[in-house]
PDB file of C-alpha atoms in Angstrom:
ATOM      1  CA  UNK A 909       8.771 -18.727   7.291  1.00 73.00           C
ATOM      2  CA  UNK A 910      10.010 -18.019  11.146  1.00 83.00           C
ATOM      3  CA  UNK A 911       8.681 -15.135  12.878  1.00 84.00           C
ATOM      4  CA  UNK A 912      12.204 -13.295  12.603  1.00 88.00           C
ATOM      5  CA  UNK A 913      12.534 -13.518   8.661  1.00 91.00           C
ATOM      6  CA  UNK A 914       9.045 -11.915   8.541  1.00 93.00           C
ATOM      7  CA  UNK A 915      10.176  -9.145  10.562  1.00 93.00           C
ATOM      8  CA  UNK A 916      13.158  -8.664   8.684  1.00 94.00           C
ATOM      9  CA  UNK A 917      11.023  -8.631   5.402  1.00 95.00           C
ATOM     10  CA  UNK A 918       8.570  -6.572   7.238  1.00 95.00           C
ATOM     11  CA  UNK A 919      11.417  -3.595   8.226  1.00 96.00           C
ATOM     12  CA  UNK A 920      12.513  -3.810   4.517  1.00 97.00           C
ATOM     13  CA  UNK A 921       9.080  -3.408   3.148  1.00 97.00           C
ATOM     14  CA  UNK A 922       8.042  -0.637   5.623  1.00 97.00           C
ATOM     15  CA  UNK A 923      11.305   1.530   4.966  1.00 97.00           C
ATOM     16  CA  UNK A 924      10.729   1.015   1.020  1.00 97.00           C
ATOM     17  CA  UNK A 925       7.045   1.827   1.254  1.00 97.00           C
ATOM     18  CA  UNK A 926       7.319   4.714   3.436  1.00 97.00           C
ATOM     19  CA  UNK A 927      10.596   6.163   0.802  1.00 97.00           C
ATOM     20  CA  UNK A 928       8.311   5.602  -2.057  1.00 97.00           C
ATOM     21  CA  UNK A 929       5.262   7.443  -0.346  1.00 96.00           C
ATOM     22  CA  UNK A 930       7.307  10.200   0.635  1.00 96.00           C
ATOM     23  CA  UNK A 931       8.882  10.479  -2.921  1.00 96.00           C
ATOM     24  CA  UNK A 932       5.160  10.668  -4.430  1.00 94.00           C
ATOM     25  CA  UNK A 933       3.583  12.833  -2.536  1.00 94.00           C
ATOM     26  CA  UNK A 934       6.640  15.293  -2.472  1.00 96.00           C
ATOM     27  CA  UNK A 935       6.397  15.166  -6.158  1.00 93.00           C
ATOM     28  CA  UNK A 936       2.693  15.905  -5.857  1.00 90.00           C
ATOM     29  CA  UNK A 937       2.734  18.897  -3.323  1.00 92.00           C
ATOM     30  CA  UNK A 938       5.228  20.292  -5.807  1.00 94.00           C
ATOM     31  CA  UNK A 939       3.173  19.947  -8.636  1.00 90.00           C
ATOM     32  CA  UNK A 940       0.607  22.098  -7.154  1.00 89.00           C
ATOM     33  CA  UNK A 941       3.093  24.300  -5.933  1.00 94.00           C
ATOM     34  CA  UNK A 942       4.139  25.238  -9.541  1.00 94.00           C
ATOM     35  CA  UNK A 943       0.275  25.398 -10.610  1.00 91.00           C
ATOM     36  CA  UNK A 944       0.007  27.832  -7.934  1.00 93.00           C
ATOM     37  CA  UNK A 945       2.775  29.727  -9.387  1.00 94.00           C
ATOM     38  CA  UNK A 946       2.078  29.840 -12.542  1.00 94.00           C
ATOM     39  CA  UNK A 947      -1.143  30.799 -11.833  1.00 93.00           C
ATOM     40  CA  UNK A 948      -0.695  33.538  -8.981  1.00 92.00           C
ATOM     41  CA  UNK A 949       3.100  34.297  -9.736  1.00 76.00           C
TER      42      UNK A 949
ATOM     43  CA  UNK B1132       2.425  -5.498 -19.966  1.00 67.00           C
ATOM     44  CA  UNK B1133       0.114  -3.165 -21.427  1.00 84.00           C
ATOM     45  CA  UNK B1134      -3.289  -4.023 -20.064  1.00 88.00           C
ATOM     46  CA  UNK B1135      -4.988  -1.760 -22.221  1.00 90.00           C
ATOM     47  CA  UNK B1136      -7.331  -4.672 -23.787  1.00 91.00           C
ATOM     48  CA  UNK B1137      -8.705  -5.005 -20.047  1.00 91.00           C
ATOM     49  CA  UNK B1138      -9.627  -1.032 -20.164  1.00 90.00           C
ATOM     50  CA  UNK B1139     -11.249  -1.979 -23.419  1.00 91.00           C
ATOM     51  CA  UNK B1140     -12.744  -4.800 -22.226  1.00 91.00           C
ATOM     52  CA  UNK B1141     -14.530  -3.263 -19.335  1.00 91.00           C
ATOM     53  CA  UNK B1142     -15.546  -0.342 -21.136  1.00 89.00           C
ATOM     54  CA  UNK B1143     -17.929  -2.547 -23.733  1.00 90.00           C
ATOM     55  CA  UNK B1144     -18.778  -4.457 -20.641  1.00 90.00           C
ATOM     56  CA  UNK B1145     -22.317  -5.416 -19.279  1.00 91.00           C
ATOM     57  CA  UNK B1146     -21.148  -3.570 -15.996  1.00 88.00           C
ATOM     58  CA  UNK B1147     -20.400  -0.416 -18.317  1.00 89.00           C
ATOM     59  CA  UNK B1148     -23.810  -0.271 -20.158  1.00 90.00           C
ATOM     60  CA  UNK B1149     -25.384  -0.782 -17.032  1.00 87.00           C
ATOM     61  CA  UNK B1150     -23.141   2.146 -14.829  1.00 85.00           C
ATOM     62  CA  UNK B1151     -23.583   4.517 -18.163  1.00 86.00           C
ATOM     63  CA  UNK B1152     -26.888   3.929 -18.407  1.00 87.00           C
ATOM     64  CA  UNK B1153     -28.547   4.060 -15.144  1.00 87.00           C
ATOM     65  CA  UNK B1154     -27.407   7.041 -13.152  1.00 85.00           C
ATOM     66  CA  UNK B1155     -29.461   5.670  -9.843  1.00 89.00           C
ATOM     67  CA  UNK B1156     -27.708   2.353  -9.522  1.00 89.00           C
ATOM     68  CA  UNK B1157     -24.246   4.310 -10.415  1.00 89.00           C
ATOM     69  CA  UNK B1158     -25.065   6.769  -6.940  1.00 92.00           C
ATOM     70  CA  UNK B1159     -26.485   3.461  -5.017  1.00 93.00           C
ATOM     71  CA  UNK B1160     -22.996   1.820  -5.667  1.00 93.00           C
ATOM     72  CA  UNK B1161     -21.216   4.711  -5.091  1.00 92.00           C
ATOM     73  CA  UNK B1162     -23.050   5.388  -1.768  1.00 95.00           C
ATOM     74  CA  UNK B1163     -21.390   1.566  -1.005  1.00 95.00           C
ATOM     75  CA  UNK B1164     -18.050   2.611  -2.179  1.00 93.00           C
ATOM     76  CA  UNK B1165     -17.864   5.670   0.468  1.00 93.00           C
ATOM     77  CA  UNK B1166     -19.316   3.201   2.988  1.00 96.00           C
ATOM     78  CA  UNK B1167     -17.034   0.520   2.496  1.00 96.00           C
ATOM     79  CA  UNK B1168     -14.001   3.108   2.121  1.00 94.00           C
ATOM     80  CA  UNK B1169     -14.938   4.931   5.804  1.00 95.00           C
ATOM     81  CA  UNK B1170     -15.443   1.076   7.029  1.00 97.00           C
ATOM     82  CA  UNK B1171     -11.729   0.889   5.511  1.00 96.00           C
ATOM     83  CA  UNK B1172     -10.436   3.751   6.985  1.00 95.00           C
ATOM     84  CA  UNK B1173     -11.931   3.418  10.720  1.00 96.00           C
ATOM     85  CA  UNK B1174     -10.097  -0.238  10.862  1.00 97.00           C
ATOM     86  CA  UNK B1175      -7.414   1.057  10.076  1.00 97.00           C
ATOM     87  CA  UNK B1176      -7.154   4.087  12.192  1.00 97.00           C
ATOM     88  CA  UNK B1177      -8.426   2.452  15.265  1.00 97.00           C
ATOM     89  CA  UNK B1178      -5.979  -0.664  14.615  1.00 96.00           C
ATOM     90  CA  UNK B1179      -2.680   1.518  13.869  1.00 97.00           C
ATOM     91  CA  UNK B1180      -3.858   4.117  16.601  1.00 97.00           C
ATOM     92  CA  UNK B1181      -4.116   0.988  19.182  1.00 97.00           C
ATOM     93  CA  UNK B1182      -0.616  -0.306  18.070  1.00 96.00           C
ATOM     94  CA  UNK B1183       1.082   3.483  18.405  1.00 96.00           C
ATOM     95  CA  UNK B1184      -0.371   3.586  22.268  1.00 94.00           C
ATOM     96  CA  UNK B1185      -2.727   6.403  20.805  1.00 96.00           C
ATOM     97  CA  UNK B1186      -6.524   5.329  21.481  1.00 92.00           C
ATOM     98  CA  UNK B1187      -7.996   1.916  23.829  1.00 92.00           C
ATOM     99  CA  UNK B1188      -4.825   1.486  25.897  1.00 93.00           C
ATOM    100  CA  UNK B1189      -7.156  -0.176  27.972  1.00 95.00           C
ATOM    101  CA  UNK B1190      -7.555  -3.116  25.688  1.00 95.00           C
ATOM    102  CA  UNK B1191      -5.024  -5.661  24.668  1.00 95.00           C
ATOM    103  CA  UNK B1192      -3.705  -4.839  21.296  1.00 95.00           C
ATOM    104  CA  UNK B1193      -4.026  -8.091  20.130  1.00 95.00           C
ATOM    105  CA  UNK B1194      -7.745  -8.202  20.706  1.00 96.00           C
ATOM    106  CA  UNK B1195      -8.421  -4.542  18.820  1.00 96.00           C
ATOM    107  CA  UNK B1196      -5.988  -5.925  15.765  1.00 96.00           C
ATOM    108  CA  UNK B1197      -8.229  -9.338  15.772  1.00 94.00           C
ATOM    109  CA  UNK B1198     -11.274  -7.252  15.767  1.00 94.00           C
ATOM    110  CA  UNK B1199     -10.946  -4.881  13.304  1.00 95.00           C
ATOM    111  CA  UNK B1200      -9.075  -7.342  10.822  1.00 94.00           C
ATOM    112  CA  UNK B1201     -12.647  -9.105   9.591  1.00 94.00           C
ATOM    113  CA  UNK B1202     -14.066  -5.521   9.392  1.00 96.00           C
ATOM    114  CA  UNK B1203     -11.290  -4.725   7.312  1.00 97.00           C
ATOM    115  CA  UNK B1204     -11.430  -7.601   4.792  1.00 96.00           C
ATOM    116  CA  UNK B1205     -15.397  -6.820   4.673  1.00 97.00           C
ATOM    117  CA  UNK B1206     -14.460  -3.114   3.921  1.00 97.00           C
ATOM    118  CA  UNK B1207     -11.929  -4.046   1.406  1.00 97.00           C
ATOM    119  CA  UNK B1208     -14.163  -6.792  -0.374  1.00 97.00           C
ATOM    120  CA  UNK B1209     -17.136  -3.923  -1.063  1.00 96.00           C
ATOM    121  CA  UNK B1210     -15.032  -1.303  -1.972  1.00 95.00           C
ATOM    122  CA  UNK B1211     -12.942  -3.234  -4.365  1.00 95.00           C
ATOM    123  CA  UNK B1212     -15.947  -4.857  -5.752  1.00 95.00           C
ATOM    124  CA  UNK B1213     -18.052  -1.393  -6.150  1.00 94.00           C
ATOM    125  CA  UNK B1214     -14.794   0.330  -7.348  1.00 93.00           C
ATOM    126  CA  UNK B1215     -14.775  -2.533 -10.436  1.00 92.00           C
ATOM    127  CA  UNK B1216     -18.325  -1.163 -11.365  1.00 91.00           C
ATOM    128  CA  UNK B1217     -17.443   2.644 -10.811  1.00 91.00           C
ATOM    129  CA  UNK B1218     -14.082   1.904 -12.856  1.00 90.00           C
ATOM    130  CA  UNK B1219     -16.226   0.670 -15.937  1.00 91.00           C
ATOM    131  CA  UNK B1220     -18.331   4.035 -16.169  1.00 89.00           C
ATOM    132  CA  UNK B1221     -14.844   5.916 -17.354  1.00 89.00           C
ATOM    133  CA  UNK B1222     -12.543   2.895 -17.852  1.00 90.00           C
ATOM    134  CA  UNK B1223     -10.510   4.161 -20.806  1.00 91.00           C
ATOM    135  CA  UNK B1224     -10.435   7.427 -18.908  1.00 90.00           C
ATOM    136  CA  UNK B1225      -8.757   5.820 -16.118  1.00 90.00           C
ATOM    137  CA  UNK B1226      -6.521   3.797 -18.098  1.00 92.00           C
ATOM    138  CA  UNK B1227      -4.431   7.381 -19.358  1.00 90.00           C
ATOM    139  CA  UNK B1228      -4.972   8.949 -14.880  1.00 91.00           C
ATOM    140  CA  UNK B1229      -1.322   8.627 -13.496  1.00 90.00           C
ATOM    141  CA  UNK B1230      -3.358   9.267 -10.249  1.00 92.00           C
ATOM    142  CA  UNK B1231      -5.780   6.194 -10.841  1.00 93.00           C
ATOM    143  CA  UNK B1232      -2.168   3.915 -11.134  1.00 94.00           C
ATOM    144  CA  UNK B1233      -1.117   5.511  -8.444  1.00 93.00           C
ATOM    145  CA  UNK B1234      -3.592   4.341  -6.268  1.00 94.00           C
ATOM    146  CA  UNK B1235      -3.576   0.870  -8.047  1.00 95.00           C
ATOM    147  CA  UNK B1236      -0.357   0.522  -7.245  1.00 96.00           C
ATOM    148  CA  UNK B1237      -1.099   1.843  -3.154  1.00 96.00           C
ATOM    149  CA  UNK B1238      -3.691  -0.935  -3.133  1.00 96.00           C
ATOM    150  CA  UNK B1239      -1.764  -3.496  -4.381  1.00 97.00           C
ATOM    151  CA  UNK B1240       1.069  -2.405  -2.202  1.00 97.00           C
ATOM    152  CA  UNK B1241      -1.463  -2.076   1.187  1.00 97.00           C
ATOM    153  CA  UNK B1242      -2.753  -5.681   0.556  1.00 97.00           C
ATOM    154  CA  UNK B1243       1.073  -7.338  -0.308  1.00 97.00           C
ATOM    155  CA  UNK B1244       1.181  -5.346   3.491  1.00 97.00           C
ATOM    156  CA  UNK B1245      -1.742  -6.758   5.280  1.00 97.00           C
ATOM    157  CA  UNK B1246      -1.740 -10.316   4.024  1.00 96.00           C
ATOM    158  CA  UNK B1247       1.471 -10.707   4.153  1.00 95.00           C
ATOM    159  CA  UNK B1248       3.376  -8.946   6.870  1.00 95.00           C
ATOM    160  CA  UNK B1249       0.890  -7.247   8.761  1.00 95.00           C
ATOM    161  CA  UNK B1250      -1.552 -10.213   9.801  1.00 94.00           C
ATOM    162  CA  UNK B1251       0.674 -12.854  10.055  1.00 94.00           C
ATOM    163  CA  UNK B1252       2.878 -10.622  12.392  1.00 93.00           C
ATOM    164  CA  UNK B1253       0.388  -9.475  14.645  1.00 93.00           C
ATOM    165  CA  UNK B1254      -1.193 -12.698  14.916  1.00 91.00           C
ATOM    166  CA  UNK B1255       0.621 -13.577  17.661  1.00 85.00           C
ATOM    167  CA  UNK B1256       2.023 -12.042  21.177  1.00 90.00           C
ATOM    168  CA  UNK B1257       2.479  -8.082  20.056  1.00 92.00           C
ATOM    169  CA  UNK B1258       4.821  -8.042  22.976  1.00 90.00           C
ATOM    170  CA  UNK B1259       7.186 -10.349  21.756  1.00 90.00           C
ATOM    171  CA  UNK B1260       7.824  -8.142  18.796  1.00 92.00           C
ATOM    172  CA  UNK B1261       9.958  -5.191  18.595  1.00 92.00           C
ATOM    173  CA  UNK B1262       7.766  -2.535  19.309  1.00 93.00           C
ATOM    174  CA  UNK B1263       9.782   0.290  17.098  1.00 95.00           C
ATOM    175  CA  UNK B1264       9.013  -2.402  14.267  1.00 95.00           C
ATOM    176  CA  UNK B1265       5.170  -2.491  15.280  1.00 95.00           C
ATOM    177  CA  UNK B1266       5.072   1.504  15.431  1.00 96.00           C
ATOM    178  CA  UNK B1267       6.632   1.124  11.848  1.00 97.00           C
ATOM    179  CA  UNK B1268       4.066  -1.210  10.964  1.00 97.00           C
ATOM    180  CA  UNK B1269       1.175   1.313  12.091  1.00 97.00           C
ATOM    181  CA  UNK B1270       2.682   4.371  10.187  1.00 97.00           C
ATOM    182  CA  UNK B1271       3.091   2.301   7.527  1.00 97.00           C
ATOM    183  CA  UNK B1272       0.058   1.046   7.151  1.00 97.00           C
ATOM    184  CA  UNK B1273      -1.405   4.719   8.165  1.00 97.00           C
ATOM    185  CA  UNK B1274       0.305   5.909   4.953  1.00 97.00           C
ATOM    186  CA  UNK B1275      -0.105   3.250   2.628  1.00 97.00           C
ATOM    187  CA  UNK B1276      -3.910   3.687   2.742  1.00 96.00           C
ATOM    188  CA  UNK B1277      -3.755   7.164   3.205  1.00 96.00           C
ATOM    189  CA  UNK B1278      -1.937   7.340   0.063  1.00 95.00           C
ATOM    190  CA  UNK B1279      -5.007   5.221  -1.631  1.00 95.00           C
ATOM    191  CA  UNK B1280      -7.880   7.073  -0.683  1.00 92.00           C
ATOM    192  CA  UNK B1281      -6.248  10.592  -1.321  1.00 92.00           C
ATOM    193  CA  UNK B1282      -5.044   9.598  -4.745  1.00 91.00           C
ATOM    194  CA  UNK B1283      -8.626   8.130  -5.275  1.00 86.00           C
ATOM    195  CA  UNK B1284     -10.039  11.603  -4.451  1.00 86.00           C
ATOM    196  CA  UNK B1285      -7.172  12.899  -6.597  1.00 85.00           C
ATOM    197  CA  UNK B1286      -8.476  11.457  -9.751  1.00 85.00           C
ATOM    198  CA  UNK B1287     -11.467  13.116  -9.618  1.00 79.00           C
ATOM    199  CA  UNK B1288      -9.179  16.124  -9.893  1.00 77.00           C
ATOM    200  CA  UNK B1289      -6.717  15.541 -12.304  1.00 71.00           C
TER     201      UNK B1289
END
């Protein structure tokens, strides 16, 4: 594979990765949000 | 796929009698699971940190990312194989922890990323790369195994 397909895989990888990573972990913060409200009010 | 039978598997396993039954070896290879997971994260940090112009501007890139890639496959090899023996202690445990596929699916993600678009990128010149894309390969790689050892932790938790 030439060294300018791999970087074009490797932006494409990197932007789905980070999306993904920020998806999760928003979805975890806000879980723990709504424990903390439910539990505190 | 349901890989349940693997769960099952490894829970009537010799490595499960032996992780159930002897709480001293369990706490030996944990001790190497921490170790190899700190030797994991240091790598990483001082790799990614080099390639964002962070830490050792001093030193060619190239040379810190050579360095710290055979650490990094040594750290991955003992964590992965000591997190096979933890994993049998509780394996149909894990199997139902969204937090344990989580971080399955981080690991398998971080070493799709290393072997195949991190090393073989930075193997050469760094300077004859983009250097937005390398900066995008060190956050990347910063959250990627970020993500695995705080959804590890997470387990314990959930």
């Amino acid at each position: 594979m030439s060294r300018k397909s791999l970087q074009r895989i490797a932006l494409g990888y990197c932007i789905l990765v980070l999306a993904v990573a920020i998806w999760f972990w928003s979805r975890q913060v806000q879980s723990v949000i709504d424990l903390l409200r439910l539990a505190y009010g | 796929m349901d890989v349940y039978f693997f769960f099952e598997w490894l829970d009537n396993s010799l490595l499960a009698q032996m992780s159930k039954a002897y709480g001293g070896v369990f706490a030996v290879v944990q001790m190497f699971h921490l170790l190899s997971l700190a030797l994991l994260g240091g790598t990483v940090l001082i790799g990614d940190l080099r390639l964002l112009g962070v830490m050792l501007r001093d030193v060619p890139s190239e040379v810190v990312i050579a360095n710290t890639q055979k650490w990094f496959n040594i750290a991955l090899a003992g964590a992965s194989a000591s997190g096979v023996f933890m994993s049998s202690a509780v394996a149909l445990k894990l199997y139902g922890n969204e937090m344990f596929w989580a971080k399955m699916t981080a690991l398998a993600a971080g070493i799709v990323f290393v072997y195949a678009i991190r090393r073989p990128l930075l193997r050469g010149d760094h300077g004859a790369l983009n250097p937005w894309l390398v900066r995008l390969l060190a956050v990347t790689s910063i959250t990627i195994w970020f993500t695995v050892a705080a959804s590890g932790r997470w387990i314990g938790f959930s």
